[in-house]
């Protein structure tokens, strides 16, 4: 086949696109998977993550002129994704989710039982849900994204001392949530 019947990559775009816009689009597309994974960990929901990344990509497109250094795109776009996730978490707190089927008490008694692992994972997820948006984001950037304190500070636009303090307090709240799931934040 000569390729005349095949749509070129990006043919869905309407009208002419400048080289700068095309370059920006490539940057966004190249970072979508990582942004989605980051949002999924922060939000705890694949559907919410997909919506958040879509919103973040649109916001990035609208504010693309604010990107001064294309080499810093990943940090810039991650910051937009994190802020979008923060907004979603805050709105979620205003509209609490009620669990329809409460989890049954743990039936596993043997060490190494897969049910115990699932129970532990679920307890951690519930404790993580109790954290504030800022605590969740800081923990995810540190322990999931494996960013340094300085990188987190840069992406969140806060001093590194604040990152250290947030990490300390977030871990303490997470531990408290694991001990007592009814801990009120």
Short mmCIF file of N, CA and C in Angstrom, two decimals:
data_model
loop_
_atom_site.label_atom_id
_atom_site.label_comp_id
_atom_site.label_asym_id
_atom_site.label_seq_id
_atom_site.Cartn_x
_atom_site.Cartn_y
_atom_site.Cartn_z
N UNK A 1 0.83 -1.18 0.00
CA UNK A 1 0.00 0.00 0.00
C UNK A 1 0.88 1.25 0.00
N UNK A 2 0.46 2.29 -0.69
CA UNK A 2 1.29 3.48 -0.82
C UNK A 2 1.09 4.47 0.32
N UNK A 3 0.17 4.19 1.25
CA UNK A 3 -0.02 5.07 2.40
C UNK A 3 -1.00 6.20 2.16
N UNK A 4 -1.56 6.29 0.94
CA UNK A 4 -2.49 7.38 0.66
C UNK A 4 -3.82 7.20 1.39
N UNK A 5 -4.18 5.98 1.67
CA UNK A 5 -5.45 5.73 2.35
C UNK A 5 -5.31 5.70 3.87
N UNK A 6 -4.11 5.83 4.36
CA UNK A 6 -3.88 5.80 5.80
C UNK A 6 -3.83 7.22 6.33
N UNK A 7 -4.49 7.41 7.47
CA UNK A 7 -4.48 8.74 8.08
C UNK A 7 -3.13 8.96 8.74
N UNK A 8 -2.52 10.11 8.53
CA UNK A 8 -1.25 10.40 9.20
C UNK A 8 -1.48 10.56 10.70
N UNK A 9 -0.44 10.33 11.45
CA UNK A 9 -0.53 10.49 12.90
C UNK A 9 -0.99 11.91 13.22
N UNK A 10 -1.94 12.01 14.10
CA UNK A 10 -2.43 13.32 14.51
C UNK A 10 -3.41 13.93 13.52
N UNK A 11 -3.96 13.14 12.60
CA UNK A 11 -4.85 13.69 11.58
C UNK A 11 -6.18 14.15 12.15
N UNK A 12 -6.45 13.83 13.37
CA UNK A 12 -7.71 14.23 14.00
C UNK A 12 -7.77 15.73 14.27
N UNK A 13 -6.64 16.39 14.23
CA UNK A 13 -6.61 17.83 14.50
C UNK A 13 -7.32 18.60 13.40
N UNK A 14 -7.98 19.64 13.81
CA UNK A 14 -8.67 20.49 12.85
C UNK A 14 -7.79 21.67 12.48
N UNK A 15 -7.81 22.04 11.26
CA UNK A 15 -7.07 23.21 10.80
C UNK A 15 -5.57 22.98 10.80
N UNK A 16 -4.84 24.04 10.49
CA UNK A 16 -3.39 23.93 10.45
C UNK A 16 -2.83 24.09 11.85
N UNK A 17 -1.74 23.42 12.09
CA UNK A 17 -1.10 23.44 13.40
C UNK A 17 0.33 23.91 13.20
N UNK A 18 0.73 24.87 13.99
CA UNK A 18 2.10 25.35 13.87
C UNK A 18 3.06 24.31 14.41
N UNK A 19 4.31 24.46 14.07
CA UNK A 19 5.33 23.52 14.55
C UNK A 19 5.43 23.55 16.08
N UNK A 20 5.28 24.72 16.68
CA UNK A 20 5.34 24.84 18.13
C UNK A 20 4.20 24.07 18.77
N UNK A 21 3.00 24.20 18.22
CA UNK A 21 1.85 23.48 18.76
C UNK A 21 2.02 21.97 18.60
N UNK A 22 2.55 21.56 17.46
CA UNK A 22 2.79 20.14 17.22
C UNK A 22 3.84 19.61 18.19
N UNK A 23 4.87 20.38 18.45
CA UNK A 23 5.91 19.98 19.41
C UNK A 23 5.31 19.85 20.81
N UNK A 24 4.47 20.81 21.16
CA UNK A 24 3.83 20.76 22.48
C UNK A 24 2.94 19.53 22.59
N UNK A 25 2.20 19.25 21.55
CA UNK A 25 1.34 18.08 21.55
C UNK A 25 2.16 16.80 21.75
N UNK A 26 3.28 16.70 21.07
CA UNK A 26 4.15 15.52 21.23
C UNK A 26 4.64 15.40 22.67
N UNK A 27 5.00 16.52 23.28
CA UNK A 27 5.44 16.50 24.67
C UNK A 27 4.34 15.95 25.58
N UNK A 28 3.12 16.43 25.39
CA UNK A 28 2.01 15.98 26.22
C UNK A 28 1.77 14.48 26.02
N UNK A 29 1.69 14.07 24.77
CA UNK A 29 1.43 12.65 24.47
C UNK A 29 2.52 11.77 25.06
N UNK A 30 3.76 12.20 24.99
CA UNK A 30 4.87 11.42 25.54
C UNK A 30 4.79 11.26 27.05
N UNK A 31 4.09 12.16 27.73
CA UNK A 31 4.03 12.14 29.19
C UNK A 31 2.68 11.68 29.74
N UNK A 32 1.74 11.32 28.88
CA UNK A 32 0.40 10.96 29.34
C UNK A 32 0.39 9.70 30.21
N UNK A 33 1.14 8.68 29.84
CA UNK A 33 1.13 7.44 30.63
C UNK A 33 1.62 7.68 32.05
N UNK A 34 2.72 8.36 32.18
CA UNK A 34 3.26 8.63 33.52
C UNK A 34 2.30 9.53 34.31
N UNK A 35 1.70 10.50 33.65
CA UNK A 35 0.74 11.38 34.32
C UNK A 35 -0.48 10.59 34.79
N UNK A 36 -0.93 9.65 33.96
CA UNK A 36 -2.08 8.82 34.33
C UNK A 36 -1.74 7.96 35.55
N UNK A 37 -0.58 7.34 35.54
CA UNK A 37 -0.19 6.50 36.68
C UNK A 37 -0.09 7.34 37.96
N UNK A 38 0.48 8.52 37.85
CA UNK A 38 0.59 9.42 39.00
C UNK A 38 -0.80 9.78 39.52
N UNK A 39 -1.70 10.16 38.63
CA UNK A 39 -3.05 10.53 39.03
C UNK A 39 -3.80 9.35 39.63
N UNK A 40 -3.60 8.15 39.07
CA UNK A 40 -4.29 6.96 39.59
C UNK A 40 -3.85 6.66 41.01
N UNK A 41 -2.58 6.83 41.29
CA UNK A 41 -2.09 6.57 42.65
C UNK A 41 -2.62 7.63 43.61
N UNK A 42 -2.61 8.87 43.20
CA UNK A 42 -3.10 9.95 44.07
C UNK A 42 -4.59 9.81 44.32
N UNK A 43 -5.36 9.55 43.27
CA UNK A 43 -6.82 9.54 43.39
C UNK A 43 -7.39 8.19 43.78
N UNK A 44 -6.65 7.12 43.52
CA UNK A 44 -7.13 5.80 43.88
C UNK A 44 -8.22 5.26 42.99
N UNK A 45 -8.39 5.86 41.82
CA UNK A 45 -9.44 5.43 40.90
C UNK A 45 -8.98 5.64 39.47
N UNK A 46 -9.10 4.59 38.67
CA UNK A 46 -8.69 4.70 37.27
C UNK A 46 -9.55 5.70 36.52
N UNK A 47 -10.86 5.69 36.79
CA UNK A 47 -11.75 6.62 36.09
C UNK A 47 -11.45 8.07 36.46
N UNK A 48 -11.27 8.33 37.76
CA UNK A 48 -10.94 9.68 38.19
C UNK A 48 -9.60 10.13 37.62
N UNK A 49 -8.65 9.19 37.55
CA UNK A 49 -7.33 9.52 37.01
C UNK A 49 -7.43 9.89 35.54
N UNK A 50 -8.22 9.15 34.79
CA UNK A 50 -8.38 9.44 33.36
C UNK A 50 -8.98 10.84 33.16
N UNK A 51 -10.00 11.16 33.96
CA UNK A 51 -10.61 12.48 33.86
C UNK A 51 -9.64 13.58 34.29
N UNK A 52 -8.89 13.33 35.35
CA UNK A 52 -7.95 14.33 35.86
C UNK A 52 -6.85 14.61 34.84
N UNK A 53 -6.33 13.56 34.21
CA UNK A 53 -5.26 13.76 33.22
C UNK A 53 -5.81 14.47 31.99
N UNK A 54 -7.02 14.14 31.62
CA UNK A 54 -7.65 14.84 30.50
C UNK A 54 -7.80 16.33 30.81
N UNK A 55 -8.29 16.62 32.02
CA UNK A 55 -8.42 18.02 32.45
C UNK A 55 -7.05 18.71 32.50
N UNK A 56 -6.06 17.99 33.02
CA UNK A 56 -4.70 18.56 33.12
C UNK A 56 -4.12 18.84 31.74
N UNK A 57 -4.33 17.92 30.80
CA UNK A 57 -3.81 18.12 29.44
C UNK A 57 -4.47 19.34 28.79
N UNK A 58 -5.76 19.49 29.01
CA UNK A 58 -6.46 20.65 28.46
C UNK A 58 -5.94 21.94 29.11
N UNK A 59 -5.77 21.91 30.41
CA UNK A 59 -5.23 23.08 31.11
C UNK A 59 -3.82 23.40 30.66
N UNK A 60 -3.01 22.36 30.46
CA UNK A 60 -1.63 22.57 29.97
C UNK A 60 -1.67 23.21 28.58
N UNK A 61 -2.57 22.72 27.73
CA UNK A 61 -2.69 23.29 26.38
C UNK A 61 -3.05 24.76 26.45
N UNK A 62 -4.02 25.08 27.31
CA UNK A 62 -4.47 26.47 27.43
C UNK A 62 -3.38 27.39 28.00
N UNK A 63 -2.53 26.83 28.84
CA UNK A 63 -1.49 27.66 29.46
C UNK A 63 -0.10 27.33 28.92
N UNK A 64 -0.02 26.80 27.71
CA UNK A 64 1.25 26.37 27.13
C UNK A 64 2.25 27.50 26.96
N UNK A 65 1.76 28.71 26.84
CA UNK A 65 2.68 29.85 26.70
C UNK A 65 3.42 30.11 28.01
N UNK A 66 2.93 29.55 29.12
CA UNK A 66 3.59 29.70 30.42
C UNK A 66 4.79 28.78 30.59
N UNK A 67 4.95 27.84 29.68
CA UNK A 67 6.10 26.92 29.73
C UNK A 67 7.29 27.63 29.11
N UNK A 68 8.21 28.08 29.95
CA UNK A 68 9.35 28.84 29.46
C UNK A 68 10.47 27.95 28.94
N UNK A 69 10.64 26.78 29.56
CA UNK A 69 11.74 25.89 29.21
C UNK A 69 11.20 24.50 28.88
N UNK A 70 11.15 24.13 27.62
CA UNK A 70 10.62 22.81 27.24
C UNK A 70 11.36 21.64 27.90
N UNK A 71 12.60 21.86 28.32
CA UNK A 71 13.35 20.81 29.00
C UNK A 71 12.77 20.53 30.39
N UNK A 72 11.99 21.45 30.92
CA UNK A 72 11.37 21.31 32.24
C UNK A 72 9.90 20.91 32.10
N UNK A 73 9.51 20.41 30.93
CA UNK A 73 8.11 20.08 30.67
C UNK A 73 7.57 19.06 31.66
N UNK A 74 8.34 18.00 31.94
CA UNK A 74 7.83 16.95 32.82
C UNK A 74 7.44 17.52 34.19
N UNK A 75 8.30 18.33 34.78
CA UNK A 75 8.00 18.92 36.08
C UNK A 75 6.80 19.86 35.99
N UNK A 76 6.74 20.64 34.92
CA UNK A 76 5.64 21.59 34.72
C UNK A 76 4.31 20.85 34.56
N UNK A 77 4.30 19.83 33.73
CA UNK A 77 3.07 19.07 33.48
C UNK A 77 2.68 18.26 34.72
N UNK A 78 3.65 17.70 35.42
CA UNK A 78 3.35 16.96 36.66
C UNK A 78 2.70 17.86 37.69
N UNK A 79 3.18 19.08 37.74
CA UNK A 79 2.59 20.04 38.69
C UNK A 79 1.14 20.32 38.34
N UNK A 80 0.83 20.44 37.07
CA UNK A 80 -0.55 20.65 36.64
C UNK A 80 -1.40 19.43 36.99
N UNK A 81 -0.86 18.23 36.76
CA UNK A 81 -1.59 17.00 37.09
C UNK A 81 -1.84 16.92 38.60
N UNK A 82 -0.81 17.19 39.39
CA UNK A 82 -0.95 17.14 40.85
C UNK A 82 -1.99 18.15 41.32
N UNK A 83 -1.95 19.36 40.80
CA UNK A 83 -2.92 20.37 41.21
C UNK A 83 -4.34 19.98 40.80
N UNK A 84 -4.49 19.37 39.65
CA UNK A 84 -5.80 18.89 39.21
C UNK A 84 -6.29 17.79 40.15
N UNK A 85 -5.40 16.89 40.53
CA UNK A 85 -5.76 15.83 41.48
C UNK A 85 -6.14 16.42 42.83
N UNK A 86 -5.39 17.40 43.27
CA UNK A 86 -5.68 18.06 44.55
C UNK A 86 -7.09 18.65 44.53
N UNK A 87 -7.44 19.33 43.45
CA UNK A 87 -8.78 19.90 43.33
C UNK A 87 -9.85 18.82 43.40
N UNK A 88 -9.61 17.70 42.73
CA UNK A 88 -10.58 16.60 42.75
C UNK A 88 -10.70 16.00 44.15
N UNK A 89 -9.58 15.84 44.84
CA UNK A 89 -9.63 15.30 46.20
C UNK A 89 -10.38 16.24 47.13
N UNK A 90 -10.17 17.52 46.98
CA UNK A 90 -10.87 18.48 47.82
C UNK A 90 -12.37 18.46 47.55
N UNK A 91 -12.76 18.36 46.30
CA UNK A 91 -14.19 18.31 45.99
C UNK A 91 -14.78 16.99 46.47
N UNK A 92 -13.99 15.93 46.46
CA UNK A 92 -14.44 14.63 46.95
C UNK A 92 -14.71 14.70 48.45
N UNK A 93 -13.92 15.46 49.18
CA UNK A 93 -14.14 15.62 50.63
C UNK A 93 -15.47 16.31 50.90
N UNK A 94 -15.85 17.21 50.00
CA UNK A 94 -17.14 17.89 50.16
C UNK A 94 -18.30 16.96 49.88
N UNK A 95 -18.05 15.96 49.03
CA UNK A 95 -19.08 14.97 48.71
C UNK A 95 -18.55 13.60 49.12
N UNK A 96 -18.71 13.24 50.41
CA UNK A 96 -18.13 11.98 50.87
C UNK A 96 -18.75 10.77 50.16
N UNK A 97 -17.93 9.77 49.96
CA UNK A 97 -18.37 8.53 49.34
C UNK A 97 -18.77 7.57 50.46
N UNK A 98 -19.95 6.99 50.34
CA UNK A 98 -20.43 6.04 51.33
C UNK A 98 -20.24 4.64 50.78
N UNK A 99 -19.61 3.78 51.56
CA UNK A 99 -19.35 2.42 51.14
C UNK A 99 -20.65 1.63 51.23
N UNK A 100 -21.10 1.07 50.12
CA UNK A 100 -22.36 0.34 50.07
C UNK A 100 -22.23 -1.01 50.76
N UNK A 101 -21.14 -1.71 50.49
CA UNK A 101 -20.92 -3.01 51.10
C UNK A 101 -19.70 -2.91 52.02
N UNK A 102 -19.93 -2.74 53.32
CA UNK A 102 -18.77 -2.65 54.22
C UNK A 102 -17.96 -3.94 54.16
N UNK A 103 -16.67 -3.79 54.35
CA UNK A 103 -15.80 -4.95 54.27
C UNK A 103 -16.01 -5.85 55.47
N UNK A 104 -15.92 -7.13 55.24
CA UNK A 104 -16.08 -8.11 56.31
C UNK A 104 -14.80 -8.16 57.13
N UNK A 105 -14.90 -8.55 58.39
CA UNK A 105 -13.68 -8.70 59.18
C UNK A 105 -12.77 -9.74 58.55
N UNK A 106 -11.51 -9.60 58.84
CA UNK A 106 -10.52 -10.51 58.25
C UNK A 106 -10.74 -11.93 58.75
N UNK A 107 -10.83 -12.88 57.81
CA UNK A 107 -11.03 -14.28 58.16
C UNK A 107 -9.71 -15.05 58.12
N UNK A 108 -8.67 -14.45 57.62
CA UNK A 108 -7.39 -15.15 57.49
C UNK A 108 -6.68 -15.20 58.83
N UNK A 109 -6.17 -16.38 59.17
CA UNK A 109 -5.45 -16.49 60.42
C UNK A 109 -4.04 -17.04 60.22
N UNK A 110 -3.80 -17.65 59.08
CA UNK A 110 -2.48 -18.21 58.82
C UNK A 110 -1.56 -17.16 58.23
N UNK A 111 -0.32 -17.07 58.74
CA UNK A 111 0.61 -16.11 58.14
C UNK A 111 0.87 -16.51 56.68
N UNK A 112 1.02 -15.51 55.84
CA UNK A 112 1.31 -15.76 54.44
C UNK A 112 0.06 -16.02 53.61
N UNK A 113 -1.09 -16.04 54.26
CA UNK A 113 -2.33 -16.27 53.54
C UNK A 113 -2.61 -15.07 52.64
N UNK A 114 -2.99 -15.32 51.40
CA UNK A 114 -3.21 -14.22 50.46
C UNK A 114 -4.33 -13.30 50.93
N UNK A 115 -5.29 -13.84 51.69
CA UNK A 115 -6.37 -12.98 52.20
C UNK A 115 -5.83 -11.95 53.18
N UNK A 116 -4.81 -12.32 53.92
CA UNK A 116 -4.19 -11.37 54.84
C UNK A 116 -3.51 -10.23 54.07
N UNK A 117 -2.87 -10.58 52.98
CA UNK A 117 -2.24 -9.56 52.14
C UNK A 117 -3.28 -8.61 51.56
N UNK A 118 -4.38 -9.15 51.11
CA UNK A 118 -5.45 -8.33 50.56
C UNK A 118 -6.04 -7.44 51.64
N UNK A 119 -6.24 -8.01 52.82
CA UNK A 119 -6.77 -7.23 53.94
C UNK A 119 -5.83 -6.08 54.30
N UNK A 120 -4.53 -6.36 54.35
CA UNK A 120 -3.54 -5.33 54.66
C UNK A 120 -3.55 -4.23 53.59
N UNK A 121 -3.61 -4.64 52.33
CA UNK A 121 -3.68 -3.66 51.25
C UNK A 121 -4.92 -2.78 51.38
N UNK A 122 -6.05 -3.40 51.70
CA UNK A 122 -7.29 -2.65 51.85
C UNK A 122 -7.23 -1.69 53.04
N UNK A 123 -6.62 -2.13 54.13
CA UNK A 123 -6.46 -1.25 55.30
C UNK A 123 -5.61 -0.04 54.94
N UNK A 124 -4.54 -0.28 54.21
CA UNK A 124 -3.66 0.81 53.79
C UNK A 124 -4.42 1.77 52.87
N UNK A 125 -5.19 1.24 51.96
CA UNK A 125 -5.97 2.09 51.05
C UNK A 125 -6.97 2.94 51.83
N UNK A 126 -7.64 2.35 52.82
CA UNK A 126 -8.60 3.11 53.62
C UNK A 126 -7.89 4.20 54.43
N UNK A 127 -6.74 3.87 55.01
CA UNK A 127 -5.98 4.87 55.77
C UNK A 127 -5.50 5.98 54.85
N UNK A 128 -5.09 5.63 53.65
CA UNK A 128 -4.63 6.61 52.67
C UNK A 128 -5.77 7.56 52.28
N UNK A 129 -6.98 7.03 52.18
CA UNK A 129 -8.15 7.85 51.83
C UNK A 129 -8.44 8.91 52.89
N UNK A 130 -8.03 8.65 54.13
CA UNK A 130 -8.28 9.61 55.22
C UNK A 130 -7.37 10.82 55.17
N UNK A 131 -6.27 10.71 54.43
CA UNK A 131 -5.29 11.80 54.39
C UNK A 131 -5.82 12.98 53.57
N UNK A 132 -5.29 14.15 53.88
CA UNK A 132 -5.65 15.34 53.10
C UNK A 132 -5.01 15.24 51.71
N UNK A 133 -5.49 16.07 50.82
CA UNK A 133 -4.95 16.08 49.45
C UNK A 133 -3.45 16.35 49.47
N UNK A 134 -3.01 17.34 50.24
CA UNK A 134 -1.59 17.68 50.29
C UNK A 134 -0.76 16.52 50.83
N UNK A 135 -1.26 15.84 51.87
CA UNK A 135 -0.52 14.70 52.42
C UNK A 135 -0.41 13.58 51.39
N UNK A 136 -1.50 13.27 50.72
CA UNK A 136 -1.50 12.19 49.73
C UNK A 136 -0.52 12.50 48.60
N UNK A 137 -0.59 13.72 48.10
CA UNK A 137 0.27 14.11 46.99
C UNK A 137 1.73 14.03 47.38
N UNK A 138 2.06 14.53 48.56
CA UNK A 138 3.45 14.50 49.03
C UNK A 138 3.95 13.07 49.17
N UNK A 139 3.14 12.19 49.76
CA UNK A 139 3.55 10.79 49.92
C UNK A 139 3.71 10.10 48.57
N UNK A 140 2.79 10.35 47.65
CA UNK A 140 2.88 9.71 46.33
C UNK A 140 4.12 10.17 45.59
N UNK A 141 4.39 11.47 45.62
CA UNK A 141 5.58 11.97 44.92
C UNK A 141 6.86 11.42 45.53
N UNK A 142 6.87 11.22 46.84
CA UNK A 142 8.08 10.73 47.49
C UNK A 142 8.26 9.22 47.33
N UNK A 143 7.21 8.46 47.61
CA UNK A 143 7.37 7.01 47.68
C UNK A 143 6.92 6.27 46.44
N UNK A 144 6.03 6.84 45.65
CA UNK A 144 5.63 6.17 44.41
C UNK A 144 6.48 6.69 43.25
N UNK A 145 6.55 8.02 43.11
CA UNK A 145 7.33 8.61 42.02
C UNK A 145 8.82 8.61 42.35
N UNK A 146 9.16 8.35 43.60
CA UNK A 146 10.55 8.27 44.06
C UNK A 146 11.32 9.56 43.79
N UNK A 147 10.67 10.68 44.04
CA UNK A 147 11.31 11.98 43.84
C UNK A 147 12.05 12.39 45.11
N UNK A 148 13.08 13.17 44.94
CA UNK A 148 13.82 13.70 46.08
C UNK A 148 13.00 14.82 46.73
N UNK A 149 13.38 15.18 47.93
CA UNK A 149 12.71 16.27 48.65
C UNK A 149 12.76 17.55 47.80
N UNK A 150 13.91 17.82 47.21
CA UNK A 150 14.07 19.03 46.41
C UNK A 150 13.17 19.01 45.16
N UNK A 151 13.07 17.86 44.52
CA UNK A 151 12.22 17.74 43.34
C UNK A 151 10.75 17.93 43.69
N UNK A 152 10.35 17.37 44.82
CA UNK A 152 8.96 17.55 45.27
C UNK A 152 8.69 19.02 45.55
N UNK A 153 9.63 19.66 46.24
CA UNK A 153 9.48 21.08 46.56
C UNK A 153 9.33 21.91 45.29
N UNK A 154 10.14 21.60 44.29
CA UNK A 154 10.08 22.34 43.03
C UNK A 154 8.74 22.11 42.34
N UNK A 155 8.28 20.87 42.30
CA UNK A 155 7.03 20.56 41.60
C UNK A 155 5.82 21.13 42.30
N UNK A 156 5.88 21.22 43.63
CA UNK A 156 4.74 21.76 44.37
C UNK A 156 4.86 23.26 44.62
N UNK A 157 6.04 23.81 44.35
CA UNK A 157 6.24 25.25 44.56
C UNK A 157 6.26 25.63 46.03
N UNK A 158 6.86 24.76 46.86
CA UNK A 158 6.95 25.02 48.30
C UNK A 158 8.39 24.78 48.75
N UNK A 159 8.78 25.31 49.92
CA UNK A 159 10.14 25.08 50.41
C UNK A 159 10.37 23.60 50.76
N UNK A 160 11.63 23.16 50.69
CA UNK A 160 11.94 21.76 50.99
C UNK A 160 11.64 21.43 52.46
N UNK A 161 11.76 22.41 53.34
CA UNK A 161 11.42 22.19 54.75
C UNK A 161 9.94 21.86 54.91
N UNK A 162 9.11 22.47 54.11
CA UNK A 162 7.67 22.18 54.14
C UNK A 162 7.40 20.77 53.66
N UNK A 163 8.15 20.33 52.64
CA UNK A 163 7.99 18.96 52.14
C UNK A 163 8.36 17.98 53.25
N UNK A 164 9.48 18.22 53.93
CA UNK A 164 9.90 17.33 55.01
C UNK A 164 8.85 17.27 56.11
N UNK A 165 8.31 18.43 56.46
CA UNK A 165 7.29 18.49 57.50
C UNK A 165 6.03 17.74 57.06
N UNK A 166 5.61 17.96 55.82
CA UNK A 166 4.42 17.25 55.32
C UNK A 166 4.63 15.75 55.31
N UNK A 167 5.82 15.31 54.89
CA UNK A 167 6.10 13.88 54.89
C UNK A 167 6.02 13.30 56.31
N UNK A 168 6.65 13.99 57.25
CA UNK A 168 6.64 13.53 58.64
C UNK A 168 5.21 13.41 59.17
N UNK A 169 4.42 14.47 59.00
CA UNK A 169 3.06 14.47 59.54
C UNK A 169 2.13 13.53 58.76
N UNK A 170 2.33 13.43 57.45
CA UNK A 170 1.50 12.53 56.64
C UNK A 170 1.75 11.08 57.04
N UNK A 171 3.01 10.71 57.26
CA UNK A 171 3.32 9.35 57.69
C UNK A 171 2.73 9.06 59.07
N UNK A 172 2.78 10.05 59.95
CA UNK A 172 2.20 9.87 61.29
C UNK A 172 0.69 9.68 61.18
N UNK A 173 0.03 10.46 60.34
CA UNK A 173 -1.42 10.32 60.16
C UNK A 173 -1.77 8.99 59.49
N UNK A 174 -0.92 8.56 58.57
CA UNK A 174 -1.14 7.27 57.92
C UNK A 174 -1.03 6.13 58.94
N UNK A 175 -0.01 6.20 59.78
CA UNK A 175 0.15 5.19 60.84
C UNK A 175 -1.05 5.19 61.78
N UNK A 176 -1.51 6.40 62.16
CA UNK A 176 -2.67 6.50 63.05
C UNK A 176 -3.91 5.93 62.37
N UNK A 177 -4.07 6.18 61.08
CA UNK A 177 -5.21 5.63 60.35
C UNK A 177 -5.16 4.12 60.25
N UNK A 178 -3.96 3.56 60.23
CA UNK A 178 -3.83 2.10 60.20
C UNK A 178 -4.17 1.50 61.56
N UNK A 179 -3.81 2.21 62.63
CA UNK A 179 -4.13 1.72 63.98
C UNK A 179 -5.62 1.87 64.27
N UNK A 180 -6.18 3.04 63.90
CA UNK A 180 -7.58 3.33 64.19
C UNK A 180 -8.22 3.92 62.94
N UNK A 181 -8.95 3.10 62.17
CA UNK A 181 -9.54 3.58 60.92
C UNK A 181 -10.55 4.70 61.11
N UNK A 182 -10.98 4.93 62.31
CA UNK A 182 -11.98 5.99 62.56
C UNK A 182 -11.33 7.32 62.93
N UNK A 183 -10.00 7.43 62.80
CA UNK A 183 -9.30 8.68 63.12
C UNK A 183 -9.84 9.78 62.23
N UNK A 184 -10.25 10.88 62.84
CA UNK A 184 -10.81 12.00 62.08
C UNK A 184 -9.72 12.99 61.75
N UNK A 185 -9.60 13.32 60.50
CA UNK A 185 -8.57 14.27 60.09
C UNK A 185 -9.10 15.64 60.28
#
